[in-house]
Structure formats: C-alpha cells, structure tokens
Tab-separated table of C-alpha atoms in Angstrom:
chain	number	residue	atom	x	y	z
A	1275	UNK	CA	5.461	-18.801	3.066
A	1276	UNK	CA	4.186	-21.261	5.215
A	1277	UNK	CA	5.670	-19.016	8.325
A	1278	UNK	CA	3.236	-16.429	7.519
A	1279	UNK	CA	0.015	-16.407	10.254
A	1280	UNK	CA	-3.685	-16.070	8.088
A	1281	UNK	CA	-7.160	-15.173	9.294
A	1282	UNK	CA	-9.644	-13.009	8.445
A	1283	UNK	CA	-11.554	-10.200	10.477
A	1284	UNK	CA	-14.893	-8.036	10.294
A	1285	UNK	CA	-14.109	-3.986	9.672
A	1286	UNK	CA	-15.706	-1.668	8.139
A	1287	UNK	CA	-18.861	-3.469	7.028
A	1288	UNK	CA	-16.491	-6.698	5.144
A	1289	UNK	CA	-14.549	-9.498	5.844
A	1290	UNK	CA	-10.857	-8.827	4.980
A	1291	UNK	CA	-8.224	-11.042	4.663
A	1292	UNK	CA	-4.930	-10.267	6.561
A	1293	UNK	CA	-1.385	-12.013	6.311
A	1294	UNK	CA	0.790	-11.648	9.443
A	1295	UNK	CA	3.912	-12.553	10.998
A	1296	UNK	CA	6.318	-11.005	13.550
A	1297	UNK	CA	6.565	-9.672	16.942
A	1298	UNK	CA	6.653	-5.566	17.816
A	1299	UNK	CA	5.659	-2.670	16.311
A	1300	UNK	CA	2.797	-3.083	13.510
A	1301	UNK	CA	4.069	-2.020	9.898
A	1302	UNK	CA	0.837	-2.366	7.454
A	1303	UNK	CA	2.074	-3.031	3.651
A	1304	UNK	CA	-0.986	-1.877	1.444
A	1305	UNK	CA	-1.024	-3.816	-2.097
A	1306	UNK	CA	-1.805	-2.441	-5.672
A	1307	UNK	CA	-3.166	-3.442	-9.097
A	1308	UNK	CA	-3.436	-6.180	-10.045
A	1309	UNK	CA	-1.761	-7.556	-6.912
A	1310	UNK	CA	-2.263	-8.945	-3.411
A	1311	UNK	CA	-1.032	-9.547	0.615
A	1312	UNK	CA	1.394	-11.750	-1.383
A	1313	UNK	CA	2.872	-8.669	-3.169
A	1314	UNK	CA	5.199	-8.001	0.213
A	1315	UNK	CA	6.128	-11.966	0.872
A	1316	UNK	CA	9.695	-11.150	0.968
A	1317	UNK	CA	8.801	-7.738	2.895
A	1318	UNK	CA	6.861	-10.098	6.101
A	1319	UNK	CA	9.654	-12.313	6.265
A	1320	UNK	CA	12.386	-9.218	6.506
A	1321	UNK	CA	10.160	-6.983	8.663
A	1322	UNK	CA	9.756	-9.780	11.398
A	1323	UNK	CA	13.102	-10.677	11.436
A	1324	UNK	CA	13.806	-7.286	12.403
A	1325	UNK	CA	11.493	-7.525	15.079
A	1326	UNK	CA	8.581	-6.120	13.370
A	1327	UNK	CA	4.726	-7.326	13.279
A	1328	UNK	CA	4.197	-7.026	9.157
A	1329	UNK	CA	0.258	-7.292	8.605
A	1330	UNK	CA	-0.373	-7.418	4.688
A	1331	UNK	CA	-4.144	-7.326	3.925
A	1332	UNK	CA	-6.032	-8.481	0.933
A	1333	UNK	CA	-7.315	-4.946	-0.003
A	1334	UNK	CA	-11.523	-5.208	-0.531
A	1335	UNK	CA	-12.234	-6.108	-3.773
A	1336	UNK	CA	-9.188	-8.693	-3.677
A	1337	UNK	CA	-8.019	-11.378	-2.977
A	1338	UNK	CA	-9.720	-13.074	0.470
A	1339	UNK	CA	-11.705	-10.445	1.216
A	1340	UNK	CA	-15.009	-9.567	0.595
A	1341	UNK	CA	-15.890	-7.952	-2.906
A	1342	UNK	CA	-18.638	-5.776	-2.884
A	1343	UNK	CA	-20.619	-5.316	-6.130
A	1344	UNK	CA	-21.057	-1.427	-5.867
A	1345	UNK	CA	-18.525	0.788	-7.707
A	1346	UNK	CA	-19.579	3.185	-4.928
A	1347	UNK	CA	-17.909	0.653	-2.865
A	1348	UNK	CA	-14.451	0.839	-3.778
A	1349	UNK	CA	-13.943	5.176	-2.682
A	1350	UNK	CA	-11.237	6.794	-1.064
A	1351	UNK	CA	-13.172	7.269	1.793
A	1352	UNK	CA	-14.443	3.973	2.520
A	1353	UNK	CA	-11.016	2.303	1.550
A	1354	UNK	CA	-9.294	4.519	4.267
A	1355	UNK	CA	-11.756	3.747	6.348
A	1356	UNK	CA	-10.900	-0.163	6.045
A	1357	UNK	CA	-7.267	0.470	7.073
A	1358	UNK	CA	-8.386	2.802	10.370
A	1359	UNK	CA	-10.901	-0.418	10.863
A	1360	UNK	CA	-8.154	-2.492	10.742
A	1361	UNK	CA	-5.502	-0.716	13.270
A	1362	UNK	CA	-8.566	-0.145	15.685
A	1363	UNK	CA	-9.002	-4.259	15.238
A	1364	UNK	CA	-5.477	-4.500	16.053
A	1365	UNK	CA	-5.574	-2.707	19.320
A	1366	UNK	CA	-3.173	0.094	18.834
A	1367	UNK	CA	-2.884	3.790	18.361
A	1368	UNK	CA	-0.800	3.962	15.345
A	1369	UNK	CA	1.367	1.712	12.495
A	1370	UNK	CA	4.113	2.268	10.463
A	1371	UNK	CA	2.242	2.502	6.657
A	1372	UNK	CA	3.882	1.315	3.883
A	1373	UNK	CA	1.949	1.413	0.207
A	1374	UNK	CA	2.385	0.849	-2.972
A	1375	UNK	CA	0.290	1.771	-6.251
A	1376	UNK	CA	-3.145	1.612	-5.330
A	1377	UNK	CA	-1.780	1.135	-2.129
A	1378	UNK	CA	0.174	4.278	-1.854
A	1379	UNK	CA	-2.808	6.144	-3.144
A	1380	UNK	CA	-4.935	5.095	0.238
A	1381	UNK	CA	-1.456	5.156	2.506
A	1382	UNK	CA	-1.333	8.613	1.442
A	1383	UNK	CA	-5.262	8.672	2.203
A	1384	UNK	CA	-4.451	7.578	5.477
A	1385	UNK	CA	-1.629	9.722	6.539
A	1386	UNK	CA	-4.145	13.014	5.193
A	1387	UNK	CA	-7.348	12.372	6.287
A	1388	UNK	CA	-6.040	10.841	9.983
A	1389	UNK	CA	-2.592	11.404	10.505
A	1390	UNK	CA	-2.419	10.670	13.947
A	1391	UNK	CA	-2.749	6.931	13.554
A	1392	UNK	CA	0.563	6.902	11.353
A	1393	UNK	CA	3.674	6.679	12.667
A	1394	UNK	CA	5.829	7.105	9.764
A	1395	UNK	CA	5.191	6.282	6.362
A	1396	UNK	CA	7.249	4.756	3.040
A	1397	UNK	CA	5.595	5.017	-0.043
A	1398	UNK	CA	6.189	3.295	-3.463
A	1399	UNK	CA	5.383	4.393	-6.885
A	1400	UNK	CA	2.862	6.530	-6.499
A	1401	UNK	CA	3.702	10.166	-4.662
A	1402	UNK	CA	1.291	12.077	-3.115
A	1403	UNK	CA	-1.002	14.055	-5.739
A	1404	UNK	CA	-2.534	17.363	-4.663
A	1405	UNK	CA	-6.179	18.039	-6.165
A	1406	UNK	CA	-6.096	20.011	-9.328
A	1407	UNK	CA	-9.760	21.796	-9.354
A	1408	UNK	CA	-9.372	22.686	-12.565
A	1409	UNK	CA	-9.759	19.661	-14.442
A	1410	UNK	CA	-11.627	15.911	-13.227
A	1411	UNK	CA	-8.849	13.217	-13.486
A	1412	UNK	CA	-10.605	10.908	-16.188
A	1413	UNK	CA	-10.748	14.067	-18.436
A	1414	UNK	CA	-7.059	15.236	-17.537
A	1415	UNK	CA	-5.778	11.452	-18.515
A	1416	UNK	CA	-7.443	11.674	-21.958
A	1417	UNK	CA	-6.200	15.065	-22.718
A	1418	UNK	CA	-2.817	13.702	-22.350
A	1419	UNK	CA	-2.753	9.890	-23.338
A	1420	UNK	CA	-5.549	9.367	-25.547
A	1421	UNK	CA	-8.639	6.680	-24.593
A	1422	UNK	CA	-6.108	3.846	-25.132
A	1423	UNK	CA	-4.390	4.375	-21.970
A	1424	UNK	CA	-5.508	2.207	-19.278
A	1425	UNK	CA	-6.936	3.668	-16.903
A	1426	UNK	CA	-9.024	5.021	-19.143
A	1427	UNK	CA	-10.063	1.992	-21.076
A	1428	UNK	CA	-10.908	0.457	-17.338
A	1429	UNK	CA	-13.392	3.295	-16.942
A	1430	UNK	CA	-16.288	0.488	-18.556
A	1431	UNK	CA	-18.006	-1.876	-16.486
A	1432	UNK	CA	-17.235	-4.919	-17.743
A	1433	UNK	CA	-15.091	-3.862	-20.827
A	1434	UNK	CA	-11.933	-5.347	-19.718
A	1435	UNK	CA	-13.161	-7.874	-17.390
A	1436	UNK	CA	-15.031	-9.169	-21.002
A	1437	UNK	CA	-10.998	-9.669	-22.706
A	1438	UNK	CA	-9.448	-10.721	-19.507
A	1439	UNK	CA	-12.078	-13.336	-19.796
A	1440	UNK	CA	-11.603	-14.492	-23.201
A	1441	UNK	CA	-7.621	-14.531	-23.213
A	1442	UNK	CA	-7.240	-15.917	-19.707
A	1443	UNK	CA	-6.542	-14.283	-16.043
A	1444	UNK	CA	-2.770	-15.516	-16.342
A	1445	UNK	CA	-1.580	-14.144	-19.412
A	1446	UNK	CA	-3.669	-10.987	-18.594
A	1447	UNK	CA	-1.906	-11.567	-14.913
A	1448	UNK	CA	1.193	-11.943	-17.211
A	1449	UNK	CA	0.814	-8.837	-19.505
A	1450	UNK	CA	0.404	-6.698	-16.586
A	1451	UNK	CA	3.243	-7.692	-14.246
A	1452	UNK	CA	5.620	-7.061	-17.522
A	1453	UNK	CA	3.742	-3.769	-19.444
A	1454	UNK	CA	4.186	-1.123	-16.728
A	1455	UNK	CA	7.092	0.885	-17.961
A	1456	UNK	CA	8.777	2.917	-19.081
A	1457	UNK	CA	6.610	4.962	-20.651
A	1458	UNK	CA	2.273	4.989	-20.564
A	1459	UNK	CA	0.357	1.730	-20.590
A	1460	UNK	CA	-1.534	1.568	-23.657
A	1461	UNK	CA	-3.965	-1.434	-24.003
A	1462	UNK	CA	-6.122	-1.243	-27.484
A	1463	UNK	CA	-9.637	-2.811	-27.653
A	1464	UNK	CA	-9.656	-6.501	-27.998
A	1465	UNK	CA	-5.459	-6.307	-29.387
A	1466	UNK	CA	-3.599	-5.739	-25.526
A	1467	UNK	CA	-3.398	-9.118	-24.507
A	1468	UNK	CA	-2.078	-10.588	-27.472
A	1469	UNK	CA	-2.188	-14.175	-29.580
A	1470	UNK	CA	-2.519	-16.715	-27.271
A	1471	UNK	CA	-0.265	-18.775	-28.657
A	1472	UNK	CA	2.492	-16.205	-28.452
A	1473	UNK	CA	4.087	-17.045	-24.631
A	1474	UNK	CA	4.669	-13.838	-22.168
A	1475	UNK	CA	7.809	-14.287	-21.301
A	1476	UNK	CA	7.963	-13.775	-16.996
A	1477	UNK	CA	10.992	-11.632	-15.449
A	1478	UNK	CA	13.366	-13.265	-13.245
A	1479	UNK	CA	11.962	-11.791	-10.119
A	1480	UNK	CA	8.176	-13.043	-11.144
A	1481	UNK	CA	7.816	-16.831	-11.456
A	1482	UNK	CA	5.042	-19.429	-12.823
A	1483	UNK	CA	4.193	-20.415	-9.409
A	1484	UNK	CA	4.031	-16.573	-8.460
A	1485	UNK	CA	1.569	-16.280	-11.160
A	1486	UNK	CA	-0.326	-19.207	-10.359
A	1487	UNK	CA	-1.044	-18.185	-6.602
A	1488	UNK	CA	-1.898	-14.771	-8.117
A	1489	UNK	CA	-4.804	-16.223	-10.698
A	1490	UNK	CA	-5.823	-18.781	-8.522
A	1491	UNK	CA	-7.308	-15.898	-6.393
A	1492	UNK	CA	-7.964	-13.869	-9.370
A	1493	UNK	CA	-10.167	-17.151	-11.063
A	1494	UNK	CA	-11.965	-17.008	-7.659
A	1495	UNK	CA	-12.712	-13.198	-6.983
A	1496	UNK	CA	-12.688	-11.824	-10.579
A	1497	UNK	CA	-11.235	-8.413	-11.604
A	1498	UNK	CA	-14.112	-5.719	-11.394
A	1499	UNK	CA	-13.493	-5.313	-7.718
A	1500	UNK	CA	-10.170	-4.362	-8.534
A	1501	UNK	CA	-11.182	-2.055	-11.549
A	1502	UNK	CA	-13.687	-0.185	-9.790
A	1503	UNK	CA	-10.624	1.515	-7.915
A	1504	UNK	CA	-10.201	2.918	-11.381
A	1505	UNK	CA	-13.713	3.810	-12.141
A	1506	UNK	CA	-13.982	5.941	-8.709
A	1507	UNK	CA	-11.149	8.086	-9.656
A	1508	UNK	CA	-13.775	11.270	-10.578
A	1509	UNK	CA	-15.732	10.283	-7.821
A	1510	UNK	CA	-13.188	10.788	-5.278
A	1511	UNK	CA	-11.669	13.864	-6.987
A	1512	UNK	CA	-15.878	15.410	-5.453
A	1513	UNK	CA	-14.902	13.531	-2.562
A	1514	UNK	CA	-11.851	14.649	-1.735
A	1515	UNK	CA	-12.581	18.447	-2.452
A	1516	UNK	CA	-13.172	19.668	1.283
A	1517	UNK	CA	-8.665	18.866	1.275
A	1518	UNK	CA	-7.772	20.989	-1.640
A	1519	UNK	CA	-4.773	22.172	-0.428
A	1520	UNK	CA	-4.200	20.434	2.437
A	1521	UNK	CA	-0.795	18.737	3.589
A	1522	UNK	CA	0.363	15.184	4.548
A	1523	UNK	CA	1.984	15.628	7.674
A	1524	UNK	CA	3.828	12.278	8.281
A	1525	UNK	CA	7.460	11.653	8.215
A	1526	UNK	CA	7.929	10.106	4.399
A	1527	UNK	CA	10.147	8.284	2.385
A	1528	UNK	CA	9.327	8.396	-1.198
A	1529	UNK	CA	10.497	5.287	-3.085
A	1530	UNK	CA	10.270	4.519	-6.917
A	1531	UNK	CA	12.091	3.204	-9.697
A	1532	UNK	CA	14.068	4.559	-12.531
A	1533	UNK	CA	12.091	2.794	-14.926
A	1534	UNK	CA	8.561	2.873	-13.525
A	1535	UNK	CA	5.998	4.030	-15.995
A	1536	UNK	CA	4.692	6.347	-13.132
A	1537	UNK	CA	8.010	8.149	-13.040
A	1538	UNK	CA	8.222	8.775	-16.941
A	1539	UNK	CA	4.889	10.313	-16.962
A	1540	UNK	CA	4.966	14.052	-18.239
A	1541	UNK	CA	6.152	16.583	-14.995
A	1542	UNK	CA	6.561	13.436	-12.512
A	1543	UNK	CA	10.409	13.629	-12.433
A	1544	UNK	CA	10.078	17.394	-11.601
A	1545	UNK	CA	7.254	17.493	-8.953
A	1546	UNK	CA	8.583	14.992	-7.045
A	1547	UNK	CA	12.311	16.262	-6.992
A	1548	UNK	CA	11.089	19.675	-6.796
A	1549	UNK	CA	9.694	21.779	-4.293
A	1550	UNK	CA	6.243	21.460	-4.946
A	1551	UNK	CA	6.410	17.535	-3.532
A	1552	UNK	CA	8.250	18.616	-0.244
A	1553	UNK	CA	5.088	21.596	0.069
A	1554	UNK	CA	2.667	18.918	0.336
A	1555	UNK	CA	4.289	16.711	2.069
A	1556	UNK	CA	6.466	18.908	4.568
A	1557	UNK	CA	7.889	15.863	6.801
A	1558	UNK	CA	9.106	14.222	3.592
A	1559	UNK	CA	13.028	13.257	4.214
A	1560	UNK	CA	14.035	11.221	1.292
A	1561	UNK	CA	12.750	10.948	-2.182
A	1562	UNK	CA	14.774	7.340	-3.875
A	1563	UNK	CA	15.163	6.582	-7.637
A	1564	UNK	CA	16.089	2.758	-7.678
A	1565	UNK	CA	18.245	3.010	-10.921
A	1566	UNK	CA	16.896	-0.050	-13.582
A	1567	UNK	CA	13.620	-1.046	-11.299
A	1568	UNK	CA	10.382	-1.046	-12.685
A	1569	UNK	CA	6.992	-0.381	-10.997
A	1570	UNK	CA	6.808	-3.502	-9.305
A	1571	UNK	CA	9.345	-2.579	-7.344
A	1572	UNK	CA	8.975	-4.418	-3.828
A	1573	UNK	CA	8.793	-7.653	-5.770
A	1574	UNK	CA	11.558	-6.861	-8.445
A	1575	UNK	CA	13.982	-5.503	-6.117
A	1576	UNK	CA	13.215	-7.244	-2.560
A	1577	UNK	CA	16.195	-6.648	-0.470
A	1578	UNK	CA	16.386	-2.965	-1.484
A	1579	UNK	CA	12.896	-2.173	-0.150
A	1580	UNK	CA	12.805	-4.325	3.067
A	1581	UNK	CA	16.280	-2.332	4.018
A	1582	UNK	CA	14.838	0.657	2.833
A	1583	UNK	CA	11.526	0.600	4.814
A	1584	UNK	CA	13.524	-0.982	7.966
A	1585	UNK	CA	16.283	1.583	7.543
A	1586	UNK	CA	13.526	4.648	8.012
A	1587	UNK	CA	11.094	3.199	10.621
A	1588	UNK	CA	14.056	1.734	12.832
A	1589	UNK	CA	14.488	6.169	13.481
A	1590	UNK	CA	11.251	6.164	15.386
C-alpha cells in the first residue's frame, strides 16, 4: 500500500481525496457502501502493472473527502458531476470507468448523462436500471421487502447512524461486509447488529487490519454522508426523469457474483441475461456470473476482477 501516490484536489465545490498509482491510460474505480479508495487496493496495484494510471477516489461523503451536511448534497447529478470534475482535473478527454455498488450506480450516471468522456466501462454489482415512472423507488422497495429492508430503514436521518453508534463502527463495519447475500438485507430496529459480545466472524478475503483502516476513517467522517446516497434515491428518480428511456451507449462489461444479494433479488437474473439489459445498454458485450462470490466482489475475488477489467479495456 505504501506504493500507492495520495493527495487531494478541489472539484466540484469539495475537496476529494484520490489514491493513484501507475503510468498510461486513466482507469477511475468508483467505491460503494460502506466502502472506500481502499476497496480496489489489489485493483491499483494490478492496473499499473499493466501499464495503467488507476485513480481510486474517496467518493464525497467518505472517506478523505469533504462531507457535506445537505442530503441534497449527495444526488445523482452532483455526484456525476464530481467524477466529470475529476477527469477535467486530470487533463484528459476520457477514462476507462470502472464501479461498483454505489459506484456502479454513478459509473452508469456517467456513461448516460456524458458518454463521451468514457472510454469503456466495467461495472460490478449493480446493472444499469431504467426509470420505472410508474412507481418512486422507496415505495417500490417496500412493496416488495417490507420496511425492514435496508435501504429502507436508512431512509431516517439519523436512525441508523443512532445504532451504529451505540454498537460500534467496526462490528457495524463487520455486519455489513458479511450480510450482503444471498438473499435481501434485512436489518430490524435496534436487533441488526447483534450482542456485542457475540464476535462477527471476518471472511478470509476481509481482515482485522482491513477493518481497522476502514473504521478508522469511518470514526473520523461518520456514516450519514454515506446514507444520504440512500435517502436521495426518490429524489433522483424527479431528477433523472428528463432520461426515461434513454440508453447507455458505452462499451460494457457487466460483472457480478453468483451469490450477491443484488443478483437474487426478484427479476434480476432475468433482466440482466435477457434482452431488456442489452436494450439499454446496446454496446454491452459480456454479462459475468462469478460462481460462489458475493457482493463484495473486487475484494473477495481480486485476481478475477483485475484480469477481468484489464482483459476488456486492453481492446481499446
């Protein structure tokens, strides 16, 4: 880790934290919840070895960079905007994108809203999600999980940030990095994180000093940045109405695994194998099902995504 270059620039109205190494072609790796730049560690090193520039940032809200205290401040719109901040800070034209999660969500963002700045795209976890008018996304979530799901039960200010509090930001860090998948994430009022005393046992691609860089930045920058993601999600449904229909025209790989919550939820499996996936995304050329990986798949299964994401980039 100590091979990896740190500073932190002005876009967009914040301060964001960026981790870089490498020579070449810029490849921007976009984080998720509850995650950070140190999410792709094992990604930087591979990319630059193949003769890559990887640039990681601390996502606003996270990490290094500057939290802002407005829900408002955590949209669709202004989050995209951070990333076209960024590549115009970085002096080129366009990147190679790569996202995951929450990350995905503004890769794919990105590659709709200004798809001339992206040179090709891989994408993990999340696919792309055309805008159902019929029905805001909070609403939708309810209908089918219940108010226990969690997403949902982020939708209070404060709610969650209140139990994270009280049990501790690495056994929440803890519950999360082992709860997503198969299946919905359901997290109870005040019962989710558990007895204290019970350990959280860690997976073998997740250790306790992996956790501990994690919370220390977590202890410093709190989770409602982060959570306010979630509790724009109606908010940028309005927003995002004048692209109803529209398509992502980047070249796309679509990666996830077999086990990822995301994948199990209801009609997943057959949008994005179907032809309703390849319709919004035209220039889509590979959709991947990691058999056995989980949602946190560029840290579970490290090798597999470098090679993937070098494997598809290396073609343009």
């Amino acid at each position: 880790m100590e091979e990896i270059q740190h500073r932190t620039v002005a876009i967009n109205g914040i301060k964001m934290h960026i981790a870089e190494k490498g020579q070449g072609p810029v490849v921007l790796l976009l984080h998720g919840f509850p995650e950070l730049w140190y999410s792709w560690r094992h990604q930087i090193l591979a990319l630059a070895r193949h003769g890559y520039r990887a640039v990681a940032p601390d996502l606003r809200g996270y990490g290094d960079s500057d939290a802002p205290s407005s829900i408002h401040s955590y949209s669709i719109l202004l989050s995209v905007g951070d990333i076209i901040g960024l590549i115009d800070y970085l002096g080129i034209e366009q990147v190679f994108l790569v996202g995951h999660d929450w990350g995905a969500g503004i890769a794919w963002g990105v590659a709709l809203f200004r798809p001339e700045r992206v040179k090709a795209m891989v994408n993990l976890s999340v696919p792309f999600s055309p805008r159902d008018p019929s029905m805001k996304p909070i609403e939708r979530y309810r209908a089918f999980f219940g108010d226990d799901l969690y997403i949902c039960r982020f939708q209070e200010p404060g709610e969650v940030e209140a139990e994270i509090a009280s049990a501790g930001v690495e056994r929440a860090l803890k519950k999360f990095f082992t709860s997503f998948g198969p299946g919905p994430l359901i997290i109870p009022k005040g019962t989710w994180l558990g007895d204290s005393n019970t350990p959280i046992n860690l997976p073998s691609w997740l250790s306790e000093e992996d956790v501990k860089y994690f919370a220390s930045r977590f202890e410093q920058k709190g989770f409602t940045g982060p959570l306010n993601y979630y509790r724009m999600i109606n908010r940028d449904w309005e927003l995002v109405a004048p692209w109803a229909g529209a398509e992502v025209k980047v070249p796309t790989r679509f990666i996830v695994g077999s086990k990822d919550s995301v994948y199990s939820s209801p009609g997943l499996k057959e949008y994005v194998h179907g032809a309703t996936f390849k319709k919004f995304v035209p220039l889509l050329e590979e959709v991947v099902v990691i058999d056995g990986a989980g949602h946190f798949i560029n840290q579970e299964r490290p090798e597999d995504i470098s090679t993937h994401i070098y494997e598809f980039i290396k073609k343009f």
